[in-house]
Amino acid sequence: GESVGLHLPTLSVQEGDNSIINCAYSNSASDYFIWYKQESGKGPQFIIDIRSNMDKRQGQRVTVLLNKTVKHLSLQIAATQPGDSAVYFCAALGRALTFGSGTRLQVQP
Amino acid sequence: DTEVTQTPKHLVMGMTNKKSLKCEQHMGHRAMYWYKQKAKKPPELMFVYSYEKLSINESVPSRFSPECPNSSLLNLHLHALQPEDSALYLCASTITGGAYNEQFFGPGTRLTVL
């Protein structure tokens, strides 16, 4: 089955800095990946997705990079703001969506 | 309307109670999902309904019984739960159950089993 892991449980950054959250996946057959943001007391919120035929996708202040060779996914947040503080999950689609363990992003003012 | 709603927000029940969680979406989505999320853990898939038919059951104990009465509604019936079933129960929906579809999540129901 799919196993999705994250490299760091907590990431602390200064406001205005760029944040990078990493994720590794195990199933080379996964062909769709999603990053979710979950704030306290809320359900996961879609941030950005990427298909396996791409290696980079950009949104508003966010970029997802996919390295299929090493089965690694990253989320880059530019000019991190206090409102970005949350837990971030990567997820990989195989038979169903499998979530990684989550990274808590703390933005220091 | 681009949201998934869940009721109740909070639920406290005893181990002998029967209760139900409700999920609703009016986006015309034809796939709906139940997830369980324990504190500081990622969501874990429980059930998937596709076109009102149960398509995935991730070996969930029978004390959890899903129901999809129509394409907009998804219920989770609870009976004889255990304290370890206390968690945040999340509902989600997608346009269809196929690949490359963004899942929209509801805010969840916080369940406490005493």
mmCIF file of N, CA, C and O in Angstrom, chain B residues 2-72:
data_model
loop_
_atom_site.group_PDB
_atom_site.id
_atom_site.type_symbol
_atom_site.label_atom_id
_atom_site.label_comp_id
_atom_site.label_asym_id
_atom_site.label_seq_id
_atom_site.Cartn_x
_atom_site.Cartn_y
_atom_site.Cartn_z
ATOM 1 N N THR B 2 -20.225 25.964 -2.247
ATOM 2 C CA THR B 2 -19.012 25.172 -2.465
ATOM 3 C C THR B 2 -18.497 24.637 -1.141
ATOM 4 O O THR B 2 -17.305 24.694 -0.865
ATOM 5 N N GLU B 3 -19.393 24.139 -0.305
ATOM 6 C CA GLU B 3 -18.906 23.633 0.949
ATOM 7 C C GLU B 3 -19.598 22.327 1.327
ATOM 8 O O GLU B 3 -20.672 21.990 0.832
ATOM 9 N N VAL B 4 -18.892 21.645 2.214
ATOM 10 C CA VAL B 4 -19.419 20.424 2.818
ATOM 11 C C VAL B 4 -19.787 20.763 4.260
ATOM 12 O O VAL B 4 -18.961 21.323 4.985
ATOM 13 N N THR B 5 -21.002 20.472 4.626
ATOM 14 C CA THR B 5 -21.426 20.763 6.005
ATOM 15 C C THR B 5 -21.566 19.473 6.790
ATOM 16 O O THR B 5 -21.922 18.418 6.232
ATOM 17 N N GLN B 6 -21.284 19.552 8.069
ATOM 18 C CA GLN B 6 -21.393 18.390 8.949
ATOM 19 C C GLN B 6 -22.112 18.773 10.227
ATOM 20 O O GLN B 6 -21.861 19.846 10.788
ATOM 21 N N THR B 7 -22.981 17.898 10.654
ATOM 22 C CA THR B 7 -23.658 18.092 11.938
ATOM 23 C C THR B 7 -23.671 16.782 12.705
ATOM 24 O O THR B 7 -23.726 15.701 12.104
ATOM 25 N N PRO B 8 -23.619 16.849 14.030
ATOM 26 C CA PRO B 8 -23.361 18.043 14.832
ATOM 27 C C PRO B 8 -21.884 18.408 14.813
ATOM 28 O O PRO B 8 -21.054 17.659 14.314
ATOM 29 N N LYS B 9 -21.541 19.544 15.356
ATOM 30 C CA LYS B 9 -20.127 19.934 15.479
ATOM 31 C C LYS B 9 -19.437 19.117 16.561
ATOM 32 O O LYS B 9 -18.273 18.752 16.439
ATOM 33 N N HIS B 10 -20.150 18.898 17.641
ATOM 34 C CA HIS B 10 -19.623 18.126 18.766
ATOM 35 C C HIS B 10 -20.675 17.094 19.172
ATOM 36 O O HIS B 10 -21.871 17.362 19.097
ATOM 37 N N LEU B 11 -20.188 15.940 19.629
ATOM 38 C CA LEU B 11 -21.100 14.896 20.092
ATOM 39 C C LEU B 11 -20.427 14.124 21.216
ATOM 40 O O LEU B 11 -19.289 13.692 21.079
ATOM 41 N N VAL B 12 -21.152 13.997 22.312
ATOM 42 C CA VAL B 12 -20.690 13.178 23.426
ATOM 43 C C VAL B 12 -21.694 12.046 23.596
ATOM 44 O O VAL B 12 -22.898 12.285 23.661
ATOM 45 N N MET B 13 -21.212 10.830 23.632
ATOM 46 C CA MET B 13 -22.114 9.689 23.747
ATOM 47 C C MET B 13 -21.536 8.613 24.648
ATOM 48 O O MET B 13 -20.306 8.498 24.784
ATOM 49 N N GLY B 14 -22.427 7.850 25.254
ATOM 50 C CA GLY B 14 -22.002 6.717 26.047
ATOM 51 C C GLY B 14 -21.837 5.495 25.173
ATOM 52 O O GLY B 14 -22.251 5.473 24.003
ATOM 53 N N MET B 15 -21.251 4.462 25.733
ATOM 54 C CA MET B 15 -20.940 3.266 24.950
ATOM 55 C C MET B 15 -22.187 2.481 24.551
ATOM 56 O O MET B 15 -22.134 1.653 23.644
ATOM 57 N N THR B 16 -23.318 2.753 25.211
ATOM 58 C CA THR B 16 -24.541 2.034 24.851
ATOM 59 C C THR B 16 -25.455 2.850 23.945
ATOM 60 O O THR B 16 -26.506 2.377 23.524
ATOM 61 N N ASN B 17 -25.053 4.080 23.651
ATOM 62 C CA ASN B 17 -25.914 4.955 22.845
ATOM 63 C C ASN B 17 -25.870 4.607 21.365
ATOM 64 O O ASN B 17 -24.928 3.974 20.876
ATOM 65 N N LYS B 18 -26.905 5.072 20.647
ATOM 66 C CA LYS B 18 -26.910 5.055 19.190
ATOM 67 C C LYS B 18 -27.053 6.498 18.731
ATOM 68 O O LYS B 18 -27.982 7.195 19.159
ATOM 69 N N LYS B 19 -26.152 6.910 17.874
ATOM 70 C CA LYS B 19 -26.194 8.275 17.349
ATOM 71 C C LYS B 19 -25.828 8.242 15.871
ATOM 72 O O LYS B 19 -25.329 7.228 15.362
ATOM 73 N N SER B 20 -26.052 9.364 15.202
ATOM 74 C CA SER B 20 -25.692 9.467 13.788
ATOM 75 C C SER B 20 -24.997 10.783 13.500
ATOM 76 O O SER B 20 -25.346 11.820 14.066
ATOM 77 N N LEU B 21 -24.010 10.716 12.616
ATOM 78 C CA LEU B 21 -23.365 11.912 12.087
ATOM 79 C C LEU B 21 -23.914 12.152 10.687
ATOM 80 O O LEU B 21 -24.174 11.205 9.939
ATOM 81 N N LYS B 22 -24.031 13.438 10.359
ATOM 82 C CA LYS B 22 -24.614 13.783 9.071
ATOM 83 C C LYS B 22 -23.662 14.666 8.280
ATOM 84 O O LYS B 22 -22.985 15.526 8.853
ATOM 85 N N CYS B 23 -23.639 14.434 6.981
ATOM 86 C CA CYS B 23 -22.799 15.210 6.077
ATOM 87 C C CYS B 23 -23.649 15.579 4.865
ATOM 88 O O CYS B 23 -24.420 14.755 4.364
ATOM 89 N N GLU B 24 -23.469 16.803 4.375
ATOM 90 C CA GLU B 24 -24.272 17.256 3.252
ATOM 91 C C GLU B 24 -23.441 18.130 2.323
ATOM 92 O O GLU B 24 -22.622 18.918 2.773
ATOM 93 N N GLN B 25 -23.637 17.945 1.030
ATOM 94 C CA GLN B 25 -23.004 18.826 0.041
ATOM 95 C C GLN B 25 -23.980 19.047 -1.105
ATOM 96 O O GLN B 25 -24.725 18.140 -1.458
ATOM 97 N N HIS B 26 -23.939 20.251 -1.675
ATOM 98 C CA HIS B 26 -24.827 20.589 -2.778
ATOM 99 C C HIS B 26 -24.011 21.079 -3.960
ATOM 100 O O HIS B 26 -24.411 22.024 -4.653
ATOM 101 N N MET B 27 -22.860 20.427 -4.164
ATOM 102 C CA MET B 27 -21.994 20.781 -5.280
ATOM 103 C C MET B 27 -22.186 19.835 -6.452
ATOM 104 O O MET B 27 -21.469 19.924 -7.444
ATOM 105 N N GLY B 28 -23.103 18.888 -6.303
ATOM 106 C CA GLY B 28 -23.305 17.918 -7.374
ATOM 107 C C GLY B 28 -22.243 16.836 -7.408
ATOM 108 O O GLY B 28 -22.112 16.114 -8.401
ATOM 109 N N HIS B 29 -21.467 16.740 -6.314
ATOM 110 C CA HIS B 29 -20.428 15.714 -6.254
ATOM 111 C C HIS B 29 -21.057 14.336 -6.116
ATOM 112 O O HIS B 29 -22.060 14.156 -5.419
ATOM 113 N N ARG B 30 -20.426 13.340 -6.747
ATOM 114 C CA ARG B 30 -20.994 11.989 -6.728
ATOM 115 C C ARG B 30 -20.156 11.008 -5.925
ATOM 116 O O ARG B 30 -20.457 9.805 -5.908
ATOM 117 N N ALA B 31 -19.094 11.480 -5.314
ATOM 118 C CA ALA B 31 -18.308 10.620 -4.425
ATOM 119 C C ALA B 31 -18.208 11.302 -3.067
ATOM 120 O O ALA B 31 -17.934 12.500 -2.989
ATOM 121 N N MET B 32 -18.450 10.536 -2.012
ATOM 122 C CA MET B 32 -18.392 11.077 -0.658
ATOM 123 C C MET B 32 -17.624 10.119 0.236
ATOM 124 O O MET B 32 -17.626 8.908 0.013
ATOM 125 N N TYR B 33 -16.970 10.692 1.244
ATOM 126 C CA TYR B 33 -15.990 9.949 2.030
ATOM 127 C C TYR B 33 -16.177 10.224 3.520
ATOM 128 O O TYR B 33 -16.513 11.335 3.910
ATOM 129 N N TRP B 34 -15.886 9.211 4.331
ATOM 130 C CA TRP B 34 -15.740 9.396 5.769
ATOM 131 C C TRP B 34 -14.299 9.101 6.156
ATOM 132 O O TRP B 34 -13.723 8.085 5.732
ATOM 133 N N TYR B 35 -13.732 10.026 6.958
ATOM 134 C CA TYR B 35 -12.403 9.857 7.517
ATOM 135 C C TYR B 35 -12.500 9.968 9.040
ATOM 136 O O TYR B 35 -13.333 10.688 9.569
ATOM 137 N N LYS B 36 -11.549 9.315 9.698
ATOM 138 C CA LYS B 36 -11.394 9.446 11.143
ATOM 139 C C LYS B 36 -10.034 10.084 11.389
ATOM 140 O O LYS B 36 -9.039 9.668 10.781
ATOM 141 N N GLN B 37 -10.004 11.089 12.272
ATOM 142 C CA GLN B 37 -8.738 11.743 12.580
ATOM 143 C C GLN B 37 -8.549 11.822 14.091
ATOM 144 O O GLN B 37 -9.285 12.528 14.784
ATOM 145 N N LYS B 38 -7.546 11.134 14.581
ATOM 146 C CA LYS B 38 -7.175 11.237 15.982
ATOM 147 C C LYS B 38 -6.271 12.462 16.152
ATOM 148 O O LYS B 38 -5.668 12.960 15.194
ATOM 149 N N ALA B 39 -6.164 12.898 17.409
ATOM 150 C CA ALA B 39 -5.383 14.112 17.697
ATOM 151 C C ALA B 39 -3.940 13.967 17.205
ATOM 152 O O ALA B 39 -3.295 12.943 17.432
ATOM 153 N N LYS B 40 -3.473 14.984 16.518
ATOM 154 C CA LYS B 40 -2.100 15.074 16.024
ATOM 155 C C LYS B 40 -1.747 13.966 15.037
ATOM 156 O O LYS B 40 -0.575 13.593 14.889
ATOM 157 N N LYS B 41 -2.767 13.423 14.385
ATOM 158 C CA LYS B 41 -2.561 12.381 13.378
ATOM 159 C C LYS B 41 -3.223 12.805 12.073
ATOM 160 O O LYS B 41 -4.103 13.669 12.075
ATOM 161 N N PRO B 42 -2.842 12.194 10.965
ATOM 162 C CA PRO B 42 -3.510 12.524 9.700
ATOM 163 C C PRO B 42 -4.866 11.842 9.610
ATOM 164 O O PRO B 42 -5.131 10.870 10.335
ATOM 165 N N PRO B 43 -5.726 12.328 8.736
ATOM 166 C CA PRO B 43 -7.008 11.640 8.506
ATOM 167 C C PRO B 43 -6.769 10.229 7.963
ATOM 168 O O PRO B 43 -5.874 10.010 7.148
ATOM 169 N N GLU B 44 -7.606 9.308 8.421
ATOM 170 C CA GLU B 44 -7.558 7.926 7.927
ATOM 171 C C GLU B 44 -8.887 7.599 7.265
ATOM 172 O O GLU B 44 -9.949 7.792 7.854
ATOM 173 N N LEU B 45 -8.813 7.101 6.063
ATOM 174 C CA LEU B 45 -10.022 6.790 5.317
ATOM 175 C C LEU B 45 -10.798 5.651 5.977
ATOM 176 O O LEU B 45 -10.217 4.647 6.393
ATOM 177 N N MET B 46 -12.133 5.844 6.051
ATOM 178 C CA MET B 46 -13.008 4.790 6.566
ATOM 179 C C MET B 46 -13.846 4.196 5.431
ATOM 180 O O MET B 46 -13.829 2.997 5.205
ATOM 181 N N PHE B 47 -14.607 5.050 4.765
ATOM 182 C CA PHE B 47 -15.542 4.591 3.730
ATOM 183 C C PHE B 47 -15.523 5.548 2.546
ATOM 184 O O PHE B 47 -15.300 6.737 2.703
ATOM 185 N N VAL B 48 -15.829 4.963 1.372
ATOM 186 C CA VAL B 48 -16.033 5.760 0.174
ATOM 187 C C VAL B 48 -17.340 5.339 -0.460
ATOM 188 O O VAL B 48 -17.595 4.143 -0.634
ATOM 189 N N TYR B 49 -18.166 6.320 -0.812
ATOM 190 C CA TYR B 49 -19.365 6.088 -1.599
ATOM 191 C C TYR B 49 -19.169 6.733 -2.955
ATOM 192 O O TYR B 49 -18.761 7.889 -3.051
ATOM 193 N N SER B 50 -19.490 5.977 -3.982
ATOM 194 C CA SER B 50 -19.427 6.492 -5.335
ATOM 195 C C SER B 50 -20.785 6.248 -5.991
ATOM 196 O O SER B 50 -21.231 5.092 -6.049
ATOM 197 N N TYR B 51 -21.423 7.306 -6.443
ATOM 198 C CA TYR B 51 -22.773 7.207 -7.017
ATOM 199 C C TYR B 51 -23.701 6.451 -6.074
ATOM 200 O O TYR B 51 -24.417 5.537 -6.480
ATOM 201 N N GLU B 52 -23.664 6.839 -4.819
ATOM 202 C CA GLU B 52 -24.524 6.330 -3.746
ATOM 203 C C GLU B 52 -24.294 4.866 -3.413
ATOM 204 O O GLU B 52 -25.065 4.277 -2.652
ATOM 205 N N LYS B 53 -23.236 4.280 -3.934
ATOM 206 C CA LYS B 53 -22.925 2.892 -3.604
ATOM 207 C C LYS B 53 -21.599 2.830 -2.846
ATOM 208 O O LYS B 53 -20.638 3.522 -3.196
ATOM 209 N N LEU B 54 -21.558 1.976 -1.838
ATOM 210 C CA LEU B 54 -20.343 1.818 -1.066
ATOM 211 C C LEU B 54 -19.278 1.170 -1.941
ATOM 212 O O LEU B 54 -19.460 0.061 -2.430
ATOM 213 N N SER B 55 -18.165 1.861 -2.134
ATOM 214 C CA SER B 55 -17.116 1.326 -3.003
ATOM 215 C C SER B 55 -15.870 0.915 -2.224
ATOM 216 O O SER B 55 -15.110 0.058 -2.672
ATOM 217 N N ILE B 56 -15.626 1.537 -1.089
ATOM 218 C CA ILE B 56 -14.476 1.182 -0.261
ATOM 219 C C ILE B 56 -14.899 1.172 1.204
ATOM 220 O O ILE B 56 -15.533 2.103 1.689
ATOM 221 N N ASN B 57 -14.554 0.088 1.886
ATOM 222 C CA ASN B 57 -14.701 -0.021 3.337
ATOM 223 C C ASN B 57 -13.337 -0.458 3.835
ATOM 224 O O ASN B 57 -12.906 -1.581 3.568
ATOM 225 N N GLU B 58 -12.663 0.422 4.555
ATOM 226 C CA GLU B 58 -11.304 0.121 4.983
ATOM 227 C C GLU B 58 -11.302 -0.718 6.260
ATOM 228 O O GLU B 58 -10.696 -0.359 7.282
ATOM 229 N N SER B 59 -12.003 -1.841 6.197
ATOM 230 C CA SER B 59 -12.039 -2.777 7.340
ATOM 231 C C SER B 59 -12.457 -2.080 8.626
ATOM 232 O O SER B 59 -11.869 -2.295 9.688
ATOM 233 N N VAL B 60 -13.480 -1.270 8.506
ATOM 234 C CA VAL B 60 -13.975 -0.524 9.664
ATOM 235 C C VAL B 60 -14.896 -1.428 10.485
ATOM 236 O O VAL B 60 -15.714 -2.164 9.916
ATOM 237 N N PRO B 61 -14.788 -1.396 11.831
ATOM 238 C CA PRO B 61 -15.667 -2.234 12.669
ATOM 239 C C PRO B 61 -17.139 -1.956 12.403
ATOM 240 O O PRO B 61 -17.528 -0.824 12.066
ATOM 241 N N SER B 62 -17.961 -2.975 12.581
ATOM 242 C CA SER B 62 -19.379 -2.864 12.237
ATOM 243 C C SER B 62 -20.146 -1.925 13.159
ATOM 244 O O SER B 62 -21.298 -1.597 12.865
ATOM 245 N N ARG B 63 -19.543 -1.463 14.231
ATOM 246 C CA ARG B 63 -20.221 -0.478 15.080
ATOM 247 C C ARG B 63 -20.337 0.874 14.374
ATOM 248 O O ARG B 63 -21.039 1.772 14.836
ATOM 249 N N PHE B 64 -19.620 1.018 13.254
ATOM 250 C CA PHE B 64 -19.765 2.174 12.371
ATOM 251 C C PHE B 64 -20.524 1.707 11.125
ATOM 252 O O PHE B 64 -20.054 0.803 10.421
ATOM 253 N N SER B 65 -21.653 2.353 10.844
ATOM 254 C CA SER B 65 -22.462 1.930 9.710
ATOM 255 C C SER B 65 -22.758 3.128 8.822
ATOM 256 O O SER B 65 -23.507 4.028 9.212
ATOM 257 N N PRO B 66 -22.168 3.176 7.619
ATOM 258 C CA PRO B 66 -22.419 4.321 6.742
ATOM 259 C C PRO B 66 -23.708 4.148 5.958
ATOM 260 O O PRO B 66 -24.192 3.028 5.749
ATOM 261 N N GLU B 67 -24.219 5.274 5.523
ATOM 262 C CA GLU B 67 -25.437 5.259 4.712
ATOM 263 C C GLU B 67 -25.400 6.455 3.784
ATOM 264 O O GLU B 67 -25.043 7.559 4.203
ATOM 265 N N CYS B 68 -25.795 6.236 2.532
ATOM 266 C CA CYS B 68 -25.844 7.330 1.570
ATOM 267 C C CYS B 68 -27.254 7.376 0.979
ATOM 268 O O CYS B 68 -27.522 6.738 -0.041
ATOM 269 N N PRO B 69 -28.174 8.090 1.615
ATOM 270 C CA PRO B 69 -29.577 8.083 1.174
ATOM 271 C C PRO B 69 -29.801 8.732 -0.196
ATOM 272 O O PRO B 69 -30.729 8.347 -0.907
ATOM 273 N N ASN B 70 -28.959 9.706 -0.544
ATOM 274 C CA ASN B 70 -29.034 10.310 -1.871
ATOM 275 C C ASN B 70 -27.690 10.950 -2.186
ATOM 276 O O ASN B 70 -26.771 10.906 -1.370
ATOM 277 N N SER B 71 -27.584 11.547 -3.344
ATOM 278 C CA SER B 71 -26.271 12.022 -3.799
ATOM 279 C C SER B 71 -25.743 13.200 -2.993
ATOM 280 O O SER B 71 -24.566 13.539 -3.103
ATOM 281 N N SER B 72 -26.593 13.820 -2.166
ATOM 282 C CA SER B 72 -26.150 14.981 -1.393
ATOM 283 C C SER B 72 -25.863 14.677 0.061
ATOM 284 O O SER B 72 -25.278 15.495 0.768
#
